[in-house]
């Protein structure tokens, strides 16, 4: 009864966990075709409108990260580059390119799983999503299903060694 | 005769000016269709292999900057995301997204025209291309045909006001 007085935070975490599980499903698809297992989900009005996973090696596209693919697909569906109102879920903290793309697309919020201490631009090396000098700021929720999101990467690289 | 003793720097500047003029031709194409006039040229083995201009509004793609389009097209031609050896010419200092993409693509060198004090990530607000913590560094030459590259932007925004 103590917790029911303020159920909202638990509700939000449950929702974030739910979408992050879906992002993990995408990450696993990447891993099965030899891509670094990173997945992303784009949510609009409480609905998943895009699912994407890393395709950098398969496509030979240096911008083929899950997050970029998700943003590009979402903008196709919305018929506009401005994706205000959208939330991006990604299993790994985004790199500078992807973080910059989120600012360009004006998304509302980023939710990520594992931190990337070597290349993360949403708090680890830098925070491009909340740089007061840029023309847009993105809310960040970090560490959702952090262990699972990190484990799928560890397993992938261990198997390849 | 004094200058002929060391002709190389002049030669390099002449070459950079030549390619930047081509990037300006692309920028003008963007302006004519109502896009912010920014152009890019991708050079490989002293040859232009890609010409691109900003298509963000026309395509509705938040990643539709000239630099991203140039990198994606170059990777299609080279059939690989790794574009080591390539040089990107762009009329405006790149944003964080585009700068991050150049690091992802491992290009050798960026040459840009006008500085972008409000959003540039190749020295103005930050320098993502030469961040020792990231896994690649890109050589930068800044300010080539700076006046012309800035003027085409000023003219565009003045006309739209």
PDB file of N, CA and C in Angstrom, chain A residues 56-57 60-63 65 68 72 75 80-81 95-97 100-101 104-105 118 125-126 128 131 133-134, chain B residues 56-57 60-63 65 68 72 75 80-81 95-97 100-101 104-105 118 125-126 128 131 133-134:
ATOM      1  N   UNK A  56      25.721  -1.820 -39.982  1.00  0.00           N
ATOM      2  CA  UNK A  56      26.891  -1.152 -40.546  1.00  0.00           C
ATOM      3  C   UNK A  56      27.700  -2.064 -41.483  1.00  0.00           C
ATOM      4  N   UNK A  57      27.982  -3.275 -41.044  1.00  0.00           N
ATOM      5  CA  UNK A  57      28.802  -4.179 -41.870  1.00  0.00           C
ATOM      6  C   UNK A  57      28.020  -4.676 -43.092  1.00  0.00           C
ATOM      7  N   UNK A  60      27.572  -1.728 -45.395  1.00  0.00           N
ATOM      8  CA  UNK A  60      28.780  -0.962 -45.709  1.00  0.00           C
ATOM      9  C   UNK A  60      28.572   0.533 -45.548  1.00  0.00           C
ATOM     10  N   UNK A  61      27.580   0.887 -44.751  1.00  0.00           N
ATOM     11  CA  UNK A  61      27.242   2.308 -44.556  1.00  0.00           C
ATOM     12  C   UNK A  61      27.769   2.768 -43.193  1.00  0.00           C
ATOM     13  N   UNK A  62      28.704   3.744 -43.198  1.00  0.00           N
ATOM     14  CA  UNK A  62      29.271   4.191 -41.914  1.00  0.00           C
ATOM     15  C   UNK A  62      28.221   4.797 -40.985  1.00  0.00           C
ATOM     16  N   UNK A  63      27.075   5.184 -41.541  1.00  0.00           N
ATOM     17  CA  UNK A  63      26.010   5.747 -40.705  1.00  0.00           C
ATOM     18  C   UNK A  63      24.942   4.695 -40.382  1.00  0.00           C
ATOM     19  N   UNK A  65      24.158   2.769 -38.088  1.00  0.00           N
ATOM     20  CA  UNK A  65      23.859   2.411 -36.691  1.00  0.00           C
ATOM     21  C   UNK A  65      22.340   2.307 -36.497  1.00  0.00           C
ATOM     22  N   UNK A  68      20.437   5.706 -36.113  1.00  0.00           N
ATOM     23  CA  UNK A  68      20.278   6.488 -37.351  1.00  0.00           C
ATOM     24  C   UNK A  68      19.198   5.843 -38.218  1.00  0.00           C
ATOM     25  N   UNK A  72      15.779   7.732 -39.339  1.00  0.00           N
ATOM     26  CA  UNK A  72      15.463   7.928 -40.762  1.00  0.00           C
ATOM     27  C   UNK A  72      14.126   7.281 -41.115  1.00  0.00           C
ATOM     28  N   UNK A  75      11.263   9.317 -39.647  1.00  0.00           N
ATOM     29  CA  UNK A  75      11.015  10.550 -40.403  1.00  0.00           C
ATOM     30  C   UNK A  75      10.300  10.239 -41.718  1.00  0.00           C
ATOM     31  N   UNK A  80       8.465  14.028 -42.111  1.00  0.00           N
ATOM     32  CA  UNK A  80       9.156  15.248 -41.690  1.00  0.00           C
ATOM     33  C   UNK A  80      10.410  14.889 -40.894  1.00  0.00           C
ATOM     34  N   UNK A  81      11.428  15.754 -41.024  1.00  0.00           N
ATOM     35  CA  UNK A  81      12.651  15.516 -40.259  1.00  0.00           C
ATOM     36  C   UNK A  81      12.450  15.820 -38.780  1.00  0.00           C
ATOM     37  N   UNK A  95      26.718   7.000 -29.847  1.00  0.00           N
ATOM     38  CA  UNK A  95      27.982   7.647 -30.209  1.00  0.00           C
ATOM     39  C   UNK A  95      27.706   9.125 -30.547  1.00  0.00           C
ATOM     40  N   UNK A  96      28.762   9.925 -30.779  1.00  0.00           N
ATOM     41  CA  UNK A  96      28.529  11.334 -31.135  1.00  0.00           C
ATOM     42  C   UNK A  96      27.661  11.518 -32.381  1.00  0.00           C
ATOM     43  N   UNK A  97      27.878  10.701 -33.420  1.00  0.00           N
ATOM     44  CA  UNK A  97      27.062  10.833 -34.633  1.00  0.00           C
ATOM     45  C   UNK A  97      25.580  10.639 -34.321  1.00  0.00           C
ATOM     46  N   UNK A 100      24.139  13.383 -32.109  1.00  0.00           N
ATOM     47  CA  UNK A 100      23.929  14.584 -32.905  1.00  0.00           C
ATOM     48  C   UNK A 100      22.687  14.470 -33.778  1.00  0.00           C
ATOM     49  N   UNK A 101      22.440  13.265 -34.306  1.00  0.00           N
ATOM     50  CA  UNK A 101      21.254  13.046 -35.140  1.00  0.00           C
ATOM     51  C   UNK A 101      19.967  13.206 -34.324  1.00  0.00           C
ATOM     52  N   UNK A 104      19.367  16.806 -34.095  1.00  0.00           N
ATOM     53  CA  UNK A 104      18.859  17.277 -35.401  1.00  0.00           C
ATOM     54  C   UNK A 104      17.377  16.953 -35.561  1.00  0.00           C
ATOM     55  N   UNK A 105      16.974  15.766 -35.098  1.00  0.00           N
ATOM     56  CA  UNK A 105      15.592  15.304 -35.278  1.00  0.00           C
ATOM     57  C   UNK A 105      14.655  15.843 -34.205  1.00  0.00           C
ATOM     58  N   UNK A 118      33.706   4.167 -23.539  1.00  0.00           N
ATOM     59  CA  UNK A 118      34.734   4.497 -24.549  1.00  0.00           C
ATOM     60  C   UNK A 118      34.240   5.424 -25.654  1.00  0.00           C
ATOM     61  N   UNK A 125      31.447  10.152 -22.340  1.00  0.00           N
ATOM     62  CA  UNK A 125      32.575  11.001 -22.783  1.00  0.00           C
ATOM     63  C   UNK A 125      32.171  12.468 -22.810  1.00  0.00           C
ATOM     64  N   UNK A 126      30.911  12.675 -23.144  1.00  0.00           N
ATOM     65  CA  UNK A 126      30.362  14.037 -23.291  1.00  0.00           C
ATOM     66  C   UNK A 126      28.856  13.888 -23.272  1.00  0.00           C
ATOM     67  N   UNK A 128      26.110  15.354 -25.624  1.00  0.00           N
ATOM     68  CA  UNK A 128      25.663  16.187 -26.752  1.00  0.00           C
ATOM     69  C   UNK A 128      24.163  16.437 -26.716  1.00  0.00           C
ATOM     70  N   UNK A 131      23.513  19.811 -24.399  1.00  0.00           N
ATOM     71  CA  UNK A 131      24.496  20.883 -24.508  1.00  0.00           C
ATOM     72  C   UNK A 131      23.730  22.187 -24.711  1.00  0.00           C
ATOM     73  N   UNK A 133      24.512  24.936 -25.646  1.00  0.00           N
ATOM     74  CA  UNK A 133      24.892  25.756 -26.793  1.00  0.00           C
ATOM     75  C   UNK A 133      24.204  25.301 -28.087  1.00  0.00           C
ATOM     76  N   UNK A 134      23.708  24.063 -28.086  1.00  0.00           N
ATOM     77  CA  UNK A 134      23.012  23.559 -29.276  1.00  0.00           C
ATOM     78  C   UNK A 134      21.546  23.979 -29.216  1.00  0.00           C
TER      79      UNK A 134
ATOM     80  N   UNK B  56      17.803  18.270 -46.527  1.00  0.00           N
ATOM     81  CA  UNK B  56      17.025  17.957 -45.329  1.00  0.00           C
ATOM     82  C   UNK B  56      15.534  18.224 -45.502  1.00  0.00           C
ATOM     83  N   UNK B  57      15.182  19.392 -46.042  1.00  0.00           N
ATOM     84  CA  UNK B  57      13.759  19.738 -46.179  1.00  0.00           C
ATOM     85  C   UNK B  57      13.102  18.902 -47.285  1.00  0.00           C
ATOM     86  N   UNK B  60      12.902  15.368 -46.052  1.00  0.00           N
ATOM     87  CA  UNK B  60      12.329  15.176 -44.723  1.00  0.00           C
ATOM     88  C   UNK B  60      13.178  14.259 -43.842  1.00  0.00           C
ATOM     89  N   UNK B  61      14.453  14.163 -44.187  1.00  0.00           N
ATOM     90  CA  UNK B  61      15.364  13.278 -43.451  1.00  0.00           C
ATOM     91  C   UNK B  61      16.241  14.120 -42.527  1.00  0.00           C
ATOM     92  N   UNK B  62      16.140  13.903 -41.204  1.00  0.00           N
ATOM     93  CA  UNK B  62      16.947  14.712 -40.269  1.00  0.00           C
ATOM     94  C   UNK B  62      18.450  14.521 -40.475  1.00  0.00           C
ATOM     95  N   UNK B  63      18.840  13.431 -41.138  1.00  0.00           N
ATOM     96  CA  UNK B  63      20.260  13.199 -41.387  1.00  0.00           C
ATOM     97  C   UNK B  63      20.658  13.626 -42.809  1.00  0.00           C
ATOM     98  N   UNK B  65      21.949  16.046 -44.274  1.00  0.00           N
ATOM     99  CA  UNK B  65      22.981  17.075 -44.491  1.00  0.00           C
ATOM    100  C   UNK B  65      23.917  16.641 -45.629  1.00  0.00           C
ATOM    101  N   UNK B  68      26.633  14.000 -44.682  1.00  0.00           N
ATOM    102  CA  UNK B  68      26.155  12.625 -44.476  1.00  0.00           C
ATOM    103  C   UNK B  68      25.853  11.987 -45.836  1.00  0.00           C
ATOM    104  N   UNK B  72      27.688   8.674 -47.262  1.00  0.00           N
ATOM    105  CA  UNK B  72      26.913   7.471 -47.602  1.00  0.00           C
ATOM    106  C   UNK B  72      27.135   7.084 -49.057  1.00  0.00           C
ATOM    107  N   UNK B  75      30.608   5.609 -49.524  1.00  0.00           N
ATOM    108  CA  UNK B  75      30.710   4.233 -49.007  1.00  0.00           C
ATOM    109  C   UNK B  75      30.022   3.252 -49.958  1.00  0.00           C
ATOM    110  N   UNK B  80      32.314  -0.097 -48.846  1.00  0.00           N
ATOM    111  CA  UNK B  80      32.749  -0.294 -47.453  1.00  0.00           C
ATOM    112  C   UNK B  80      32.482   0.969 -46.652  1.00  0.00           C
ATOM    113  N   UNK B  81      32.190   0.760 -45.355  1.00  0.00           N
ATOM    114  CA  UNK B  81      31.966   1.923 -44.498  1.00  0.00           C
ATOM    115  C   UNK B  81      33.276   2.647 -44.185  1.00  0.00           C
ATOM    116  N   UNK B  95      28.260  19.978 -38.193  1.00  0.00           N
ATOM    117  CA  UNK B  95      27.571  19.840 -36.897  1.00  0.00           C
ATOM    118  C   UNK B  95      28.085  18.588 -36.183  1.00  0.00           C
ATOM    119  N   UNK B  96      27.671  18.374 -34.913  1.00  0.00           N
ATOM    120  CA  UNK B  96      28.120  17.170 -34.194  1.00  0.00           C
ATOM    121  C   UNK B  96      27.773  15.865 -34.920  1.00  0.00           C
ATOM    122  N   UNK B  97      26.567  15.765 -35.491  1.00  0.00           N
ATOM    123  CA  UNK B  97      26.181  14.544 -36.206  1.00  0.00           C
ATOM    124  C   UNK B  97      27.141  14.250 -37.347  1.00  0.00           C
ATOM    125  N   UNK B 100      30.665  13.433 -36.189  1.00  0.00           N
ATOM    126  CA  UNK B 100      30.691  12.064 -35.666  1.00  0.00           C
ATOM    127  C   UNK B 100      30.703  11.047 -36.800  1.00  0.00           C
ATOM    128  N   UNK B 101      29.968  11.344 -37.871  1.00  0.00           N
ATOM    129  CA  UNK B 101      29.919  10.429 -39.018  1.00  0.00           C
ATOM    130  C   UNK B 101      31.286  10.350 -39.703  1.00  0.00           C
ATOM    131  N   UNK B 104      33.272   8.004 -37.698  1.00  0.00           N
ATOM    132  CA  UNK B 104      32.802   6.642 -37.980  1.00  0.00           C
ATOM    133  C   UNK B 104      33.363   6.128 -39.300  1.00  0.00           C
ATOM    134  N   UNK B 105      33.434   7.009 -40.301  1.00  0.00           N
ATOM    135  CA  UNK B 105      33.870   6.600 -41.641  1.00  0.00           C
ATOM    136  C   UNK B 105      35.392   6.608 -41.782  1.00  0.00           C
ATOM    137  N   UNK B 118      27.814  28.834 -33.917  1.00  0.00           N
ATOM    138  CA  UNK B 118      26.656  28.375 -33.128  1.00  0.00           C
ATOM    139  C   UNK B 118      26.512  26.858 -33.073  1.00  0.00           C
ATOM    140  N   UNK B 125      32.399  24.972 -31.368  1.00  0.00           N
ATOM    141  CA  UNK B 125      31.817  24.623 -30.064  1.00  0.00           C
ATOM    142  C   UNK B 125      32.622  23.524 -29.392  1.00  0.00           C
ATOM    143  N   UNK B 126      33.149  22.659 -30.207  1.00  0.00           N
ATOM    144  CA  UNK B 126      33.921  21.498 -29.729  1.00  0.00           C
ATOM    145  C   UNK B 126      34.706  20.983 -30.924  1.00  0.00           C
ATOM    146  N   UNK B 128      35.114  17.345 -32.325  1.00  0.00           N
ATOM    147  CA  UNK B 128      34.884  15.902 -32.292  1.00  0.00           C
ATOM    148  C   UNK B 128      35.839  15.149 -33.214  1.00  0.00           C
ATOM    149  N   UNK B 131      39.267  14.349 -31.037  1.00  0.00           N
ATOM    150  CA  UNK B 131      39.084  14.014 -29.627  1.00  0.00           C
ATOM    151  C   UNK B 131      39.890  12.745 -29.346  1.00  0.00           C
ATOM    152  N   UNK B 133      39.921  10.749 -27.117  1.00  0.00           N
ATOM    153  CA  UNK B 133      39.227   9.621 -26.483  1.00  0.00           C
ATOM    154  C   UNK B 133      38.494   8.762 -27.505  1.00  0.00           C
ATOM    155  N   UNK B 134      38.245   9.328 -28.693  1.00  0.00           N
ATOM    156  CA  UNK B 134      37.557   8.554 -29.737  1.00  0.00           C
ATOM    157  C   UNK B 134      38.588   7.716 -30.521  1.00  0.00           C
TER     158      UNK B 134
END
